[in-house]
Amino acid sequence: FLLTGPLRVVAVLLLVGLTWLLANTLFGKESGSSVRHFFSGERSKPRPRKYKCGLSAPCPPKHLAFRLVSGAANVIRSQNLLVSSVKNNVGRGLNIALVNGVTGELLDTKNFDMWAGDVSDLLKFLRPLHEGTLVFVASFDDAATKLNDESRRLFEELGSTAVKELAFRDSWVFVGAKGIENKSPFEQRMKNSKSSNKYEGWPESLEMDGCIPLRPPLEG
């Protein structure tokens, strides 16, 4: 029995439709999208290229790419992942990474509990920093309760302007340097406020990225 005329046209259309549905079922949305693009002649848009630390553009030569995220998804990334839950080195309080300001190499990472910990541990960590050391900071939960005048002053000497008013459960990300002459351009603070908090009891997390110029080696 052969189909003729309109019946043949209907049969062909049904066959094409069933083929499309089968491809979409087996291979998911991307395949279905590809089939539609094939028949329509459209081309899928290429995904934007991502560079180090997820930046949308590469850093200039002799610059260090970085990315900071505060809160539960705490991340400190400078060229490579330095601090994160994946590396199991994130904790409540201040998460800090020290990086060589000349070579970009990681020197140390530490977490300081600013709710139940001892601020003297933070002071011992910050006092002996060498000239040019980069200091990356990302807060998680409470980063301020145990801060005293000296610890706030040490962060101010690294270029912070927000640490002076940093309060209970404020969200804070900061990049400073030992020996910086001016205030750091890399700092954000989100105040903990019941009227504006995104989550109950906590402000939303902060994300900051950019490029930091590396220092030339010291002469002599």
Coordinates of C-alpha atoms in Angstrom, one line a residue, residues 67-71 74-78 80-84 87-100 105-114 118-129 133-140 142-144 147 150-152 154-156 158 160 163 166 172-178:
R67 CA 39.1 36.5 43.1
L68 CA 37.6 36.7 46.6
V69 CA 34.3 35.4 47.9
S70 CA 33.1 35.9 51.4
G71 CA 30.5 33.9 53.4
N74 CA 34.4 31.3 50.9
V75 CA 37.1 31.4 48.2
I76 CA 40.5 33.1 47.9
R77 CA 42.0 32.5 44.5
S78 CA 45.2 34.1 43.2
N80 CA 45.5 29.2 41.8
L81 CA 42.9 28.2 44.4
L82 CA 44.4 29.1 47.8
V83 CA 41.4 28.9 50.2
S84 CA 38.1 27.1 49.8
K87 CA 40.8 22.5 50.1
N88 CA 39.3 22.1 53.6
N89 CA 41.0 25.3 54.9
V90 CA 38.0 27.6 55.5
G91 CA 36.6 28.4 58.9
R92 CA 34.5 30.9 60.8
G93 CA 36.0 34.3 61.2
L94 CA 38.9 35.6 59.0
N95 CA 40.3 33.5 56.2
I96 CA 43.7 34.9 55.2
A97 CA 46.2 34.1 52.5
L98 CA 49.7 35.6 52.3
V99 CA 51.3 35.9 48.8
N100 CA 54.8 37.0 47.7
E105 CA 53.8 32.6 45.1
L106 CA 51.7 31.5 48.1
L107 CA 53.4 31.9 51.4
D108 CA 50.8 30.8 54.0
T109 CA 47.1 30.4 54.6
K110 CA 45.3 30.5 58.0
N111 CA 41.9 30.9 59.6
F112 CA 41.2 32.9 62.7
D113 CA 38.0 32.4 64.7
M114 CA 36.9 35.9 65.6
D118 CA 42.2 34.3 70.6
V119 CA 43.1 37.5 68.8
S120 CA 46.7 37.1 69.8
D121 CA 47.0 34.4 67.2
L122 CA 46.0 36.9 64.5
L123 CA 48.5 39.5 65.9
K124 CA 51.3 37.0 65.8
F125 CA 50.5 36.3 62.2
L126 CA 50.3 39.9 61.0
R127 CA 53.1 41.6 63.0
P128 CA 56.1 40.0 61.3
L129 CA 55.0 40.4 57.6
T133 CA 53.7 40.8 51.1
L134 CA 50.2 40.7 49.7
V135 CA 47.4 39.9 52.2
F136 CA 44.1 38.4 50.9
V137 CA 41.2 38.4 53.4
A138 CA 37.7 36.9 53.1
S139 CA 35.3 36.8 56.1
F140 CA 32.9 34.0 57.0
D142 CA 31.6 36.8 62.4
A143 CA 34.9 38.4 61.6
A144 CA 34.9 41.3 64.1
L147 CA 39.2 42.3 66.8
E150 CA 45.9 46.7 67.5
S151 CA 44.5 44.2 65.0
R152 CA 42.4 46.8 63.4
L154 CA 47.5 46.4 61.5
F155 CA 44.9 46.0 58.8
E156 CA 44.7 49.8 58.4
L158 CA 47.9 47.1 55.1
S160 CA 42.1 48.9 54.8
V163 CA 38.2 47.5 59.2
L166 CA 33.9 46.3 60.8
W172 CA 34.2 41.7 54.2
V173 CA 36.7 41.1 51.4
F174 CA 40.1 42.8 51.2
V175 CA 43.4 42.8 49.5
G176 CA 46.2 44.8 51.2
A177 CA 50.0 44.8 51.2
K178 CA 52.7 45.4 53.8

